[in-house]
Coordinates of C-alpha atoms in Angstrom, one line a residue:
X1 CA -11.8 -27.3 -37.1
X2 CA -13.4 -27.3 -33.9
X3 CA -17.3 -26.7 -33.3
X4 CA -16.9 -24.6 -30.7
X5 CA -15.3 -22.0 -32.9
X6 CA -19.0 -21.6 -34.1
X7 CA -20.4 -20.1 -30.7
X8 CA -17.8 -17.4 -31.2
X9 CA -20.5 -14.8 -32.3
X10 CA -23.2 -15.7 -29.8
X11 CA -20.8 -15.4 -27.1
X12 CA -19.1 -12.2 -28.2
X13 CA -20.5 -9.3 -26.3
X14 CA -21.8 -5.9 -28.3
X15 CA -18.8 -3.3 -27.4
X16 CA -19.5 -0.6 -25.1
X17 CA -19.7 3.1 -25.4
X18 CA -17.0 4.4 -23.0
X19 CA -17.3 8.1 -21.6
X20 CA -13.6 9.0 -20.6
X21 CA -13.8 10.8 -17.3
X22 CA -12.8 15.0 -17.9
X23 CA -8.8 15.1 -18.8
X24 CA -7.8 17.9 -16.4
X25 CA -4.5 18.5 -17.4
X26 CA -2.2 20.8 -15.6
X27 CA 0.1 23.0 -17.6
X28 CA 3.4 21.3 -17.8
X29 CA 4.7 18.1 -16.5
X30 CA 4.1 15.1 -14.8
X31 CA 1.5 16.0 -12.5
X32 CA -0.4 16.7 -15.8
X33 CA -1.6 13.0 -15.0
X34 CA -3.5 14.0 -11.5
X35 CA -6.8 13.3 -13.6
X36 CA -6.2 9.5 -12.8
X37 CA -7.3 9.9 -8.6
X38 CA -10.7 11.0 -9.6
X39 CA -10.9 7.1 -10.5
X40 CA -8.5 5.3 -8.4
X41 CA -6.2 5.6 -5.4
X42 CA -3.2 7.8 -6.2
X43 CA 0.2 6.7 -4.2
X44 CA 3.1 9.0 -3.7
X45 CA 6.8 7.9 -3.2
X46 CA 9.5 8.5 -3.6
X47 CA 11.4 7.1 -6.9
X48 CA 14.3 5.6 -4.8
X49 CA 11.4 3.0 -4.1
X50 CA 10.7 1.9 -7.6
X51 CA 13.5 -0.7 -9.4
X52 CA 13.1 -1.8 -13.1
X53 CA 13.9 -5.4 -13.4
X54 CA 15.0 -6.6 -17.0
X55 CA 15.4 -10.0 -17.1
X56 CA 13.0 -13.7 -16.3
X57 CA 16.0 -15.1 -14.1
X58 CA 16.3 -11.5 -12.1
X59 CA 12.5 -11.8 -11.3
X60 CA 13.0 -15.6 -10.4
X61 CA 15.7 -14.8 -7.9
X62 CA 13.8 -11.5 -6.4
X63 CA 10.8 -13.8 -5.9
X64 CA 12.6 -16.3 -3.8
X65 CA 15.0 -13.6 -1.7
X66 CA 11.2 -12.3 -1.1
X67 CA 9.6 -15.2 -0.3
X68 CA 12.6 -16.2 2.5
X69 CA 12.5 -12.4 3.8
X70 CA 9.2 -12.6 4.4
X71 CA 7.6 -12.2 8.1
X72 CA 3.8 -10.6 7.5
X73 CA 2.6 -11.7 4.2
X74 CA 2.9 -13.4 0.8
X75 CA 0.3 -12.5 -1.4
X76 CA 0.6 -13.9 -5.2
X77 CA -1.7 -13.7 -8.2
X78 CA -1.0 -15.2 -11.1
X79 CA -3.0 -16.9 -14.2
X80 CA -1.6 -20.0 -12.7
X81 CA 1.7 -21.8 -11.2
X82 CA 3.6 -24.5 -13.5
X83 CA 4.9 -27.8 -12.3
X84 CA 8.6 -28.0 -13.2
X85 CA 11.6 -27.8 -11.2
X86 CA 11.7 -24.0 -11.1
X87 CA 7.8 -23.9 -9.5
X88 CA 8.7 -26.9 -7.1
X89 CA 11.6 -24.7 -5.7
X90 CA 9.3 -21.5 -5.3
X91 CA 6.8 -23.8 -3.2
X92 CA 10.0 -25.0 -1.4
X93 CA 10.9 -21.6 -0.3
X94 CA 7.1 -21.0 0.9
X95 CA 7.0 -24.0 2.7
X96 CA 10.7 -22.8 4.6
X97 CA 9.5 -19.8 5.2
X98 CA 6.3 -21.1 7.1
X99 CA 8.4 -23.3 9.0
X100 CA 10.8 -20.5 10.1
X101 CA 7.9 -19.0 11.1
X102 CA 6.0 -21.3 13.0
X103 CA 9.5 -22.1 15.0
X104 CA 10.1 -18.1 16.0
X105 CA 7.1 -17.7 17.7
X106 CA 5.3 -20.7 18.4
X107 CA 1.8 -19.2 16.5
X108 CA 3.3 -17.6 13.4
X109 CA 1.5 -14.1 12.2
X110 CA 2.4 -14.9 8.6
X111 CA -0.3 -15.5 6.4
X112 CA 0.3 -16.7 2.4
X113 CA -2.5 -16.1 0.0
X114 CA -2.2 -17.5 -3.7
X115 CA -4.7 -16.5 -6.1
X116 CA -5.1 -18.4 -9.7
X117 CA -7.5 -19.1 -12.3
X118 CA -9.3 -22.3 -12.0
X119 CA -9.7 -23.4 -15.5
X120 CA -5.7 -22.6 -15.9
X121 CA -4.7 -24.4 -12.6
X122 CA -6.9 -27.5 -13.0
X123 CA -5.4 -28.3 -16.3
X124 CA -3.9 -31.9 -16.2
X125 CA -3.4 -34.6 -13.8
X126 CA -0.4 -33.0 -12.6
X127 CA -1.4 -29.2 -11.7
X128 CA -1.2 -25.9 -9.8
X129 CA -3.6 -27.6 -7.6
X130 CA -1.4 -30.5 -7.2
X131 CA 2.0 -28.6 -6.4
X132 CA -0.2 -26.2 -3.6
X133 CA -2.0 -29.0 -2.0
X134 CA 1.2 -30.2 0.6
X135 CA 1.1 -26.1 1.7
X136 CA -2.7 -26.3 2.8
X137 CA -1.7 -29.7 4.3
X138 CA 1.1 -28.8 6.5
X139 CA -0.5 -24.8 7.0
X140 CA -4.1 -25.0 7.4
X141 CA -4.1 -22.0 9.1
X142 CA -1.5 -19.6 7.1
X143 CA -2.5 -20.7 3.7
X144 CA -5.6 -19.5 1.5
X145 CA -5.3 -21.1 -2.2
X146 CA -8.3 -19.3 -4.5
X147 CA -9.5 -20.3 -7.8
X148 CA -11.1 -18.0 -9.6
X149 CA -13.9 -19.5 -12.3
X150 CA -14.9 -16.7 -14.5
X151 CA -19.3 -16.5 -14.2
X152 CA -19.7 -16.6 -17.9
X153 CA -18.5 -20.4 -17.7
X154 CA -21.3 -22.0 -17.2
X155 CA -24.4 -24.6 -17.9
X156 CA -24.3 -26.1 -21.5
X157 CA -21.2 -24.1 -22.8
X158 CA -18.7 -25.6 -20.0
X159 CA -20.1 -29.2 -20.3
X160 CA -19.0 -28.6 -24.4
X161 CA -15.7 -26.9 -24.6
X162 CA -13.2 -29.3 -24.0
X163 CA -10.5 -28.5 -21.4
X164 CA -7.8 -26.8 -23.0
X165 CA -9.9 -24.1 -24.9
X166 CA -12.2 -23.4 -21.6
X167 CA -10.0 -21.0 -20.9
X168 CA -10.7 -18.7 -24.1
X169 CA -14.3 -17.7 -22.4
X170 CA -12.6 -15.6 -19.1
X171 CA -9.4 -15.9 -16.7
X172 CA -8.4 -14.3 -13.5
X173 CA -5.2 -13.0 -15.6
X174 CA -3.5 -10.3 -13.2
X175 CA -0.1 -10.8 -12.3
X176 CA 0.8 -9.4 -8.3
X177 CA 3.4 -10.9 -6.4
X178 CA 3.7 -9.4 -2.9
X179 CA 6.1 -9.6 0.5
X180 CA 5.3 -7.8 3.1
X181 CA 5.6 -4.0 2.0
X182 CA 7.3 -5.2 -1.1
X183 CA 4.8 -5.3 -4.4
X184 CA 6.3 -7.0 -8.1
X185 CA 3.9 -5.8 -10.6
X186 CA 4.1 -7.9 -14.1
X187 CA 2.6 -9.6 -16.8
X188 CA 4.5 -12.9 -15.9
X189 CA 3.2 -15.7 -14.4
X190 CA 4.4 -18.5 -12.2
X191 CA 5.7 -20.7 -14.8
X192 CA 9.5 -21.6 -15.7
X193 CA 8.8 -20.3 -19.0
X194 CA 8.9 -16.8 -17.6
X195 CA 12.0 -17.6 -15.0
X196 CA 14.1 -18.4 -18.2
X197 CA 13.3 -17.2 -21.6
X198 CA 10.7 -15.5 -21.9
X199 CA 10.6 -11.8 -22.2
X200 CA 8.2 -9.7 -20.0
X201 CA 8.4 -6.7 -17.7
X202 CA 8.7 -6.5 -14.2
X203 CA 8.7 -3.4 -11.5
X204 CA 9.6 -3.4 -7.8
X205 CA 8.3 -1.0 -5.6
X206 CA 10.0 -1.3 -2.4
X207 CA 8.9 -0.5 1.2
X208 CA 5.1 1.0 0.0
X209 CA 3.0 0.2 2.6
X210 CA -0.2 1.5 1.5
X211 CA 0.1 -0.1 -2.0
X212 CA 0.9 -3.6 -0.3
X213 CA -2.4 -3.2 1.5
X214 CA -4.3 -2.1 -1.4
X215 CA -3.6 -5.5 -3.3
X216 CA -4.1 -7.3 -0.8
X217 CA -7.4 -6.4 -0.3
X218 CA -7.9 -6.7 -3.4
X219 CA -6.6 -10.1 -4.0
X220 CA -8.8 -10.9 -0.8
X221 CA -11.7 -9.6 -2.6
X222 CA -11.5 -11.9 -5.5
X223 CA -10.6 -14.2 -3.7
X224 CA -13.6 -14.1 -1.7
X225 CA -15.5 -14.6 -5.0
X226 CA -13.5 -17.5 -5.8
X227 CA -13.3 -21.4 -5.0
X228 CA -11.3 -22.0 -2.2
X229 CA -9.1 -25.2 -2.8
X230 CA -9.2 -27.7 0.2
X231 CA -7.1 -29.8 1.4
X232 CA -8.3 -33.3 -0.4
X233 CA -7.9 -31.4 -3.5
X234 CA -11.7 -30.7 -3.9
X235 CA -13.4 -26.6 -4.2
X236 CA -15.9 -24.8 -2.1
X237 CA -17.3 -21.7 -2.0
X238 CA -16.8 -18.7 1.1
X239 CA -19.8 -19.8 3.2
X240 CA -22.9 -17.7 1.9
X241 CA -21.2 -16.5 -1.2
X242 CA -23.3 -16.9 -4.3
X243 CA -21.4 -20.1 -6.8
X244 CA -19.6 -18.4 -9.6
X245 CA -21.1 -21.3 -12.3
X246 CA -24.2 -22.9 -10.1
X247 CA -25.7 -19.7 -8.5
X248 CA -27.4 -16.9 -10.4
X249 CA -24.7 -14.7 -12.4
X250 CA -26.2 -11.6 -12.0
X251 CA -26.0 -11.8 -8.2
X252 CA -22.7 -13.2 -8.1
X253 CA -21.3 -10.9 -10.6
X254 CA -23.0 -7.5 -8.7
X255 CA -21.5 -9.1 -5.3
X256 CA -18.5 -8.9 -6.5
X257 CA -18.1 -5.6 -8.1
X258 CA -19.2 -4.8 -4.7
X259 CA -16.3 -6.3 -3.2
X260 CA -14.0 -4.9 -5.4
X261 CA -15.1 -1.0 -6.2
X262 CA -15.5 -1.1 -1.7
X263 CA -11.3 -2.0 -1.8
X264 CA -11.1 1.0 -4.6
X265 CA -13.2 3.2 -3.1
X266 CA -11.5 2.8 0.7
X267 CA -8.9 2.8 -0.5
X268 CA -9.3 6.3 -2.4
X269 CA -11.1 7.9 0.5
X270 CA -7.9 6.6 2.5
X271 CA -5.4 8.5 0.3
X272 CA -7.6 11.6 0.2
X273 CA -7.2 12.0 3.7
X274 CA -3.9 10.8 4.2
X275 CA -2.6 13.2 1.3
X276 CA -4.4 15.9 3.3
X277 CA -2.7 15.1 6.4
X278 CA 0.3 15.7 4.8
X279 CA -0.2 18.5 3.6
X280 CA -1.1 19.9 6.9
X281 CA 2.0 18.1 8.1
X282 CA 3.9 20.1 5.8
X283 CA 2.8 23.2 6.5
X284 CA 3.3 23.0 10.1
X285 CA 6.4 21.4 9.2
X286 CA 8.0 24.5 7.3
X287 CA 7.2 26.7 10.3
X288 CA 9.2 24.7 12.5
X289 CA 11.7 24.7 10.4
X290 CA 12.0 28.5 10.5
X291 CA 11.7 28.7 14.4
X292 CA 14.2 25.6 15.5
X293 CA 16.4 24.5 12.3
X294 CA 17.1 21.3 10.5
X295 CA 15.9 19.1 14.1
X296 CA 12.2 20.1 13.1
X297 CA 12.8 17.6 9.4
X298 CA 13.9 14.6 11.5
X299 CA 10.5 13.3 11.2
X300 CA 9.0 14.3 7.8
X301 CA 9.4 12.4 4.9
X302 CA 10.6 13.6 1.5
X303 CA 7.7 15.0 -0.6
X304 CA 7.1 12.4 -2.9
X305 CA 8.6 12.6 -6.8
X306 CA 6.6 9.2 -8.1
X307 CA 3.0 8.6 -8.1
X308 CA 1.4 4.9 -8.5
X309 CA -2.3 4.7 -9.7
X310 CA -3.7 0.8 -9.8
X311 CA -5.7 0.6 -13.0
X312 CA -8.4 -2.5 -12.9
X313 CA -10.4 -4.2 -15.6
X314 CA -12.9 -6.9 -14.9
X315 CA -15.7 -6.4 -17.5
X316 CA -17.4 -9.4 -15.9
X317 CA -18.1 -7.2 -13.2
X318 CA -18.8 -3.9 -14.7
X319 CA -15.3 -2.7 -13.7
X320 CA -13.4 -0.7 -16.5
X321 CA -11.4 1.9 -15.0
X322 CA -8.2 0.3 -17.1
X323 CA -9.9 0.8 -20.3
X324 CA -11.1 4.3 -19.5
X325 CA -7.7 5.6 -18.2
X326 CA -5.9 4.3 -21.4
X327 CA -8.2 5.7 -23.8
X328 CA -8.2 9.3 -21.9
X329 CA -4.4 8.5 -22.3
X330 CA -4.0 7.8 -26.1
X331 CA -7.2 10.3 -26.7
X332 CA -5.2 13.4 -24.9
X333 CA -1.5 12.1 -26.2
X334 CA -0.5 15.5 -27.9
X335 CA 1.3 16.2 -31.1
X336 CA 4.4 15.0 -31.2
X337 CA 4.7 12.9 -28.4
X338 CA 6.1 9.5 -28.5
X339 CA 3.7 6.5 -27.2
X340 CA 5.7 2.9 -27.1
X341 CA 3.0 0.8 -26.8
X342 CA 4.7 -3.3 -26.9
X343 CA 1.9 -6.4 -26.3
X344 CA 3.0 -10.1 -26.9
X345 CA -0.4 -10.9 -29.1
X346 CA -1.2 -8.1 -31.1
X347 CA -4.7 -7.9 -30.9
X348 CA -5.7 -4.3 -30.2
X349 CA -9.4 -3.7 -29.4
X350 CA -11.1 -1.8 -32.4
X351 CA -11.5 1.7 -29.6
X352 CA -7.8 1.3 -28.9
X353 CA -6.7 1.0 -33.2
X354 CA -9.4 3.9 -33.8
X355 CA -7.4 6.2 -31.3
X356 CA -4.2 5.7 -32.5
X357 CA -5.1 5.7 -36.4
X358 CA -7.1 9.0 -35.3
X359 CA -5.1 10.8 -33.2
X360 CA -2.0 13.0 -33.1
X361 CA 0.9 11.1 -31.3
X362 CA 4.1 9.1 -32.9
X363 CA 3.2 5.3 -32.1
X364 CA 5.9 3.2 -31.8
X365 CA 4.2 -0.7 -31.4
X366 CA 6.3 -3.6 -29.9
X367 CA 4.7 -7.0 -31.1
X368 CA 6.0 -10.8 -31.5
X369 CA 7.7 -11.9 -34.6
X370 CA 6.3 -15.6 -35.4
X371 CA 8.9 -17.5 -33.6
X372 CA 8.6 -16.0 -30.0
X373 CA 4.8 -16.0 -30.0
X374 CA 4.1 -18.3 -27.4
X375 CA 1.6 -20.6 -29.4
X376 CA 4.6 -21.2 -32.0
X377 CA 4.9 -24.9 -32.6
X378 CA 1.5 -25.5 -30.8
X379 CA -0.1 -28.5 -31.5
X380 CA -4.0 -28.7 -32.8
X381 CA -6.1 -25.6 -33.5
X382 CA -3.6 -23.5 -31.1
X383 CA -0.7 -23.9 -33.8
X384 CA -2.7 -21.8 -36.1
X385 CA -2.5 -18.5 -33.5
X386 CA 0.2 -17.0 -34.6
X387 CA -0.9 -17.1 -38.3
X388 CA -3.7 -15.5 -37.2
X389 CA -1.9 -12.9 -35.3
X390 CA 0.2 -12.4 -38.7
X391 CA -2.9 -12.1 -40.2
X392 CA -4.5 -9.3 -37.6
X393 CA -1.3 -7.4 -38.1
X394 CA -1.2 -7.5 -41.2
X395 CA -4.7 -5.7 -41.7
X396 CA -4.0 -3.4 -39.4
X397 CA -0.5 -2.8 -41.0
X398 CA -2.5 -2.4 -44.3
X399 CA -4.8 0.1 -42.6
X400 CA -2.3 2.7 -41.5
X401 CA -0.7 2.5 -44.9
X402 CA -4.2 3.1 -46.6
X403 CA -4.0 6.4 -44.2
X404 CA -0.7 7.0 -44.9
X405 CA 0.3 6.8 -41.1
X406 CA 3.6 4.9 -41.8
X407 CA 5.5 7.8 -40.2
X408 CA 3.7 8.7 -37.2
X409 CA 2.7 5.0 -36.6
X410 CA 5.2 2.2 -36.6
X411 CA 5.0 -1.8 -36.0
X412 CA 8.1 -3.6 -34.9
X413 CA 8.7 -6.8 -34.4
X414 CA 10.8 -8.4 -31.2
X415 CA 12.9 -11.5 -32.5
X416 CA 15.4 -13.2 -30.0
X417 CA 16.6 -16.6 -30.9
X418 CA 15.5 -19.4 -28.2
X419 CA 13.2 -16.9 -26.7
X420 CA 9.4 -15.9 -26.8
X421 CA 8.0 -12.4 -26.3
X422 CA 5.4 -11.6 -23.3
X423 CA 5.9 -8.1 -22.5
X424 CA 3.2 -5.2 -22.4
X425 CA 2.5 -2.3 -21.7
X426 CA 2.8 1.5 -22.6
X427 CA 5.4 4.4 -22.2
X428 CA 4.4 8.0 -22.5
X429 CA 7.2 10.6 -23.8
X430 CA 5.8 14.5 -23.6
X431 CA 6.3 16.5 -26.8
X432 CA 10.0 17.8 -26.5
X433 CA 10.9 14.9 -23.9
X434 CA 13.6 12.3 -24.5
X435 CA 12.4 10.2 -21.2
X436 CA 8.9 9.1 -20.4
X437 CA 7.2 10.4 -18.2
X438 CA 4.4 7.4 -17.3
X439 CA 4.6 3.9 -17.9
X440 CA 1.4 1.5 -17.8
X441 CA 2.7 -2.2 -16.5
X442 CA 1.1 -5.5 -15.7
X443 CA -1.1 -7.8 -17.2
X444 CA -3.5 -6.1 -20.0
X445 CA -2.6 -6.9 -23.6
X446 CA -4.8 -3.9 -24.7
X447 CA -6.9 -6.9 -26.7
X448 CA -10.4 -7.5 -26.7
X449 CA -9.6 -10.5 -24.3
X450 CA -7.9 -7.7 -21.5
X451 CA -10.9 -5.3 -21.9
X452 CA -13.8 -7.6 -22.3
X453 CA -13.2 -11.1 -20.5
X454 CA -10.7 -11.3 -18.3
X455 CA -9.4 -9.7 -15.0
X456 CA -6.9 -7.2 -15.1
X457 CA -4.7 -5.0 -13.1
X458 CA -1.9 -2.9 -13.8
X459 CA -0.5 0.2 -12.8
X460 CA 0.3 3.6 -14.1
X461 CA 3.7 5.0 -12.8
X462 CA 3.9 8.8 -12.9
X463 CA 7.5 10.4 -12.6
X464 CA 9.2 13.8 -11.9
X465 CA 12.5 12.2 -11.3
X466 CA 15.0 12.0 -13.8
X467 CA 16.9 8.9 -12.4
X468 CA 13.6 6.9 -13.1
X469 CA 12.7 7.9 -16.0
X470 CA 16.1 6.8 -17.6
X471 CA 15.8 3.7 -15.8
X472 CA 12.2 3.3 -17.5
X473 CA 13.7 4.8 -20.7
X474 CA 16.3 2.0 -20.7
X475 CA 13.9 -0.9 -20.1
X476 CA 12.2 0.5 -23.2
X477 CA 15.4 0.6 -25.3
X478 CA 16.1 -3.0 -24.4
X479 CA 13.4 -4.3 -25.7
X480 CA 12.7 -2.1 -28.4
X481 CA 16.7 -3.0 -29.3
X482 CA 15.9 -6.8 -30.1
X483 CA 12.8 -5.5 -33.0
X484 CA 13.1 -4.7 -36.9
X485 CA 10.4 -2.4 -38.5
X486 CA 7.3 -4.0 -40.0
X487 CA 7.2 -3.0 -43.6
X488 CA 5.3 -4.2 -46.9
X489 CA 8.4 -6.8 -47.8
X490 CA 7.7 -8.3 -44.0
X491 CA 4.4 -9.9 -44.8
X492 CA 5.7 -11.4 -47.9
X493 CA 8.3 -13.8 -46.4
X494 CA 7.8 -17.5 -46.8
X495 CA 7.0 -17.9 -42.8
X496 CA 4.3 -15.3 -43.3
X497 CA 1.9 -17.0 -45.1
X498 CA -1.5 -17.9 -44.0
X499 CA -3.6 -20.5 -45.2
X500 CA -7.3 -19.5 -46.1
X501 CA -8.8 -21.6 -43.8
X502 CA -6.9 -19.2 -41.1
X503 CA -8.1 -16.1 -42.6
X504 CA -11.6 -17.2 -42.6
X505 CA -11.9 -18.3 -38.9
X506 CA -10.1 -15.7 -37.7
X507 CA -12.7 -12.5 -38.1
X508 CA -14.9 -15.6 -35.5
X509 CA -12.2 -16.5 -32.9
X510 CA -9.8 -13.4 -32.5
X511 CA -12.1 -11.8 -29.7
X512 CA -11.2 -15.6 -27.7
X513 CA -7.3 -15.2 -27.7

């Protein structure tokens, strides 16, 4: 229907051979996971940190208690930020809070950064762009607005694709909203969709410095790499930095895994050391203890029972720590533990279906019904998504029959009246476990889209504390609760059909959405 839909195999990348790193497992329990630092920064708190949100309207009300609270730093990234009523109120509340600030101290030390995508945010006449524009007027100082353009939108292909289907070649899609020490990892964006009813996930860690400073750098970083919105509503580049869609893309792109794998890697080295001063800390700490009492503990902090590990994917820049870390996860899942594995468009990357058709654990696999797939009722082309998301499920559903997984491997689908269905991510139960004991959250899908095209981030939560892991184990239940299980009868209702046409283009487009 469209001729763009014809590039779809030129465009599509060959897949990758991925060499998981070494699973070094420890006998028994959460610290099994310890594998994950030799990739990325590992965090340790304490679990009294970390608070499960449930619902859109709790993370709509936390974002604006944050935003007034804070005194250092807003940092947001999101795929972009709507224009409603809702998103007017959220710049509102950043625009007070600047105020306030400016009127303390004469020369305020806060500092907002907003990071979007630029294909996303420049949509319409009325825009992201628009709504942020009055903040750089007003704070030309305190406020960064960056739009990221993904490098493989460029020349002949971005003069062709209209507007609204630009998007399908790359986004800046991770989801951090940050206050001062505060970080709100999620898969929802900005948008009163996702403040109302729409269903995602959302985590609070609370008072974690050292993860506040590690997305911020590394929104900073892409940011860097981005267009930088001015104040008459035109872009520019970072002065010197190579042009995501004019300059060469194999500079740009090998600047900015640069930028991005230096925030890692500092970041890493910074926790080795730290985690070593600790531990020396400790030590001393303990024989103190035994020569003068309880006063000697004043100062140390609780050994930590929670470990974060930031996970990103940008295969535009060669980055796939993400993908690596999930596949070592669903590779080394053992028998008979329990993976619940939920993505609002089911769309699994042929690595990830492979490892879960061919491997040992119980799959339990969260998708959208029809109705709350957010292309329902789409107009154009987009209409047609989730038929073709029936359609992708439905081969897959076909396939684990054919291997008569229908035990071990289970599809449900979430169905809430007036509601759509965003939520990912993964929750790990040991074998013999009735909590998990790691959750994956923020904004992968575990599509070919999440591996391959866009940027990621999300983070792996490992726990040792009970208290958390019900709280984890309860977010799961709620969402799970809202599902009935796929079976043959499913695909033969009425509002499962799918024309021809559908299933033909499909096999060409489903790598774009």
């Amino acid at each position: 229907r469209s001729s763009w839909l014809l590039l779809a195999p030129l465009l599509t990348p060959p897949v990758p051979l991925i060499t998981a790193p070494p699973c070094l497992l420890c006998s028994e329990g959460a610290h099994r996971f310890q594998w994950i630092r030799n990739l990325v920064p590992e965090f340790g708190i304490s679990s009294s940190h970390v608070k499960v949100l449930s619902s859109p309207a709790e993370f709509y009300e936390l974002l604006k208690v944050q935003i007034k609270a804070a005194k250092q730093r807003v940092v947001m990234a999101s795929l972009y930020l709507g224009t409603g009523l809702l998103e007017q109120e959220l710049v509102d509340c950043l625009e007070e809070t600047l105020e306030k600030s400016l009127q303390t101290k004469g020369s305020s030390n806060l500092r907002v950064s907003i990071l979007l995508d630029y294909t996303r945010g420049s949509r319409g006449r009325k825009n992201s762009r628009t709504m942020l524009i009055p903040l750089l007027q007003r704070f030309p100082e305190q406020v960064r607005v960056s739009l990221f353009h993904t490098p493989n939108l460029r020349g002949l292909l971005r003069l062709l694709i209209p507007e609204r289907f630009n998007e399908t070649i790359g986004l800046q899609h991770i989801k951090v909203y940050l206050f001062d020490d505060n970080v709100i990892l999620s898969g929802a964006n900005l948008s009163d969709l996702y403040f109302t009813n729409r269903q995602d996930r959302y985590v609070l860690l609370q008072d974690s410095p050292e993860i506040a400073d590690f997305f911020t750098e590394l929104v900073d970083a892409i940011g860097d790499v981005s267009l930088q919105l001015q104040r008459d509503d035109t872009v520019q580049m970072v002065e010197g930095m190579v042009h995501p869609y004019q300059g060469d893309k194999m500079a740009y792109c090998e600047i900015a895994n640069r930028r991005v794998m230096e925030v890692i890697n500092s970041a890493r080295t910074r926790q080795e050391l730290l985690h070593a001063k600790t531990f020396h800390s400790s030590q001393q700490g303990s024989s103190l203890l035994s020569q003068q009492g309880s006063r000697a503990s004043g100062g140390l902090k609780p050994e930590p029972d929670t470990w974060i590990y930031p996970l990103i994917q940008m295969k535009p820049f060669g980055i796939q720590i993400d993908e690596m870390v999930t596949e070592t996860l669903l590779t080394e899942a053992e028998r008979d533990a329990r993976i619940y594995l939920t993505t609002g468009y089911f769309n699994l990357t042929q690595a990830y279906m492979d490892l879960i058709l061919g491997t040992r654990a119980e799959y339990r696999i969260l998708l959208a019904s029809p109705e709350v797939n957010g292309f329902f009722g789409a107009k154009g082309v987009a209409g047609a998504i989730p038929a073709a998301y029936v359609y992708i499920e439905h081969q897959f559903y076909s396939e684990v029959c054919y291997l008569h997984q229908q035990e071990r491997v289970q599809l449900q689908e979430y169905s809430r009246a007036g509601w759509t269905f965003h939520a990912k991510g993964l929750w790990l139960y040991l074998a013999g476990s009735d909590l998990p004991c790691l959750t994956l959250i923020g904004s992968p899908n575990f599509g070919y889209r999440s591996v391959h095209r866009d940027l990621e981030a999300q983070v792996a939560i490992v726990t040792e504390n009970k208290a958390l892991q019900q709280q984890l184990h309860q977010e799961q239940e709620q969402l799970y609760l809202c599902s009935g299980v796929v079976s043959s009868s499913t695909f033969e209702q009425p509002n499962r059909y799918v024309k021809l046409w559908v299933k033909l283009v499909t096999p060409l487009i489903k790598n774009f959405f």
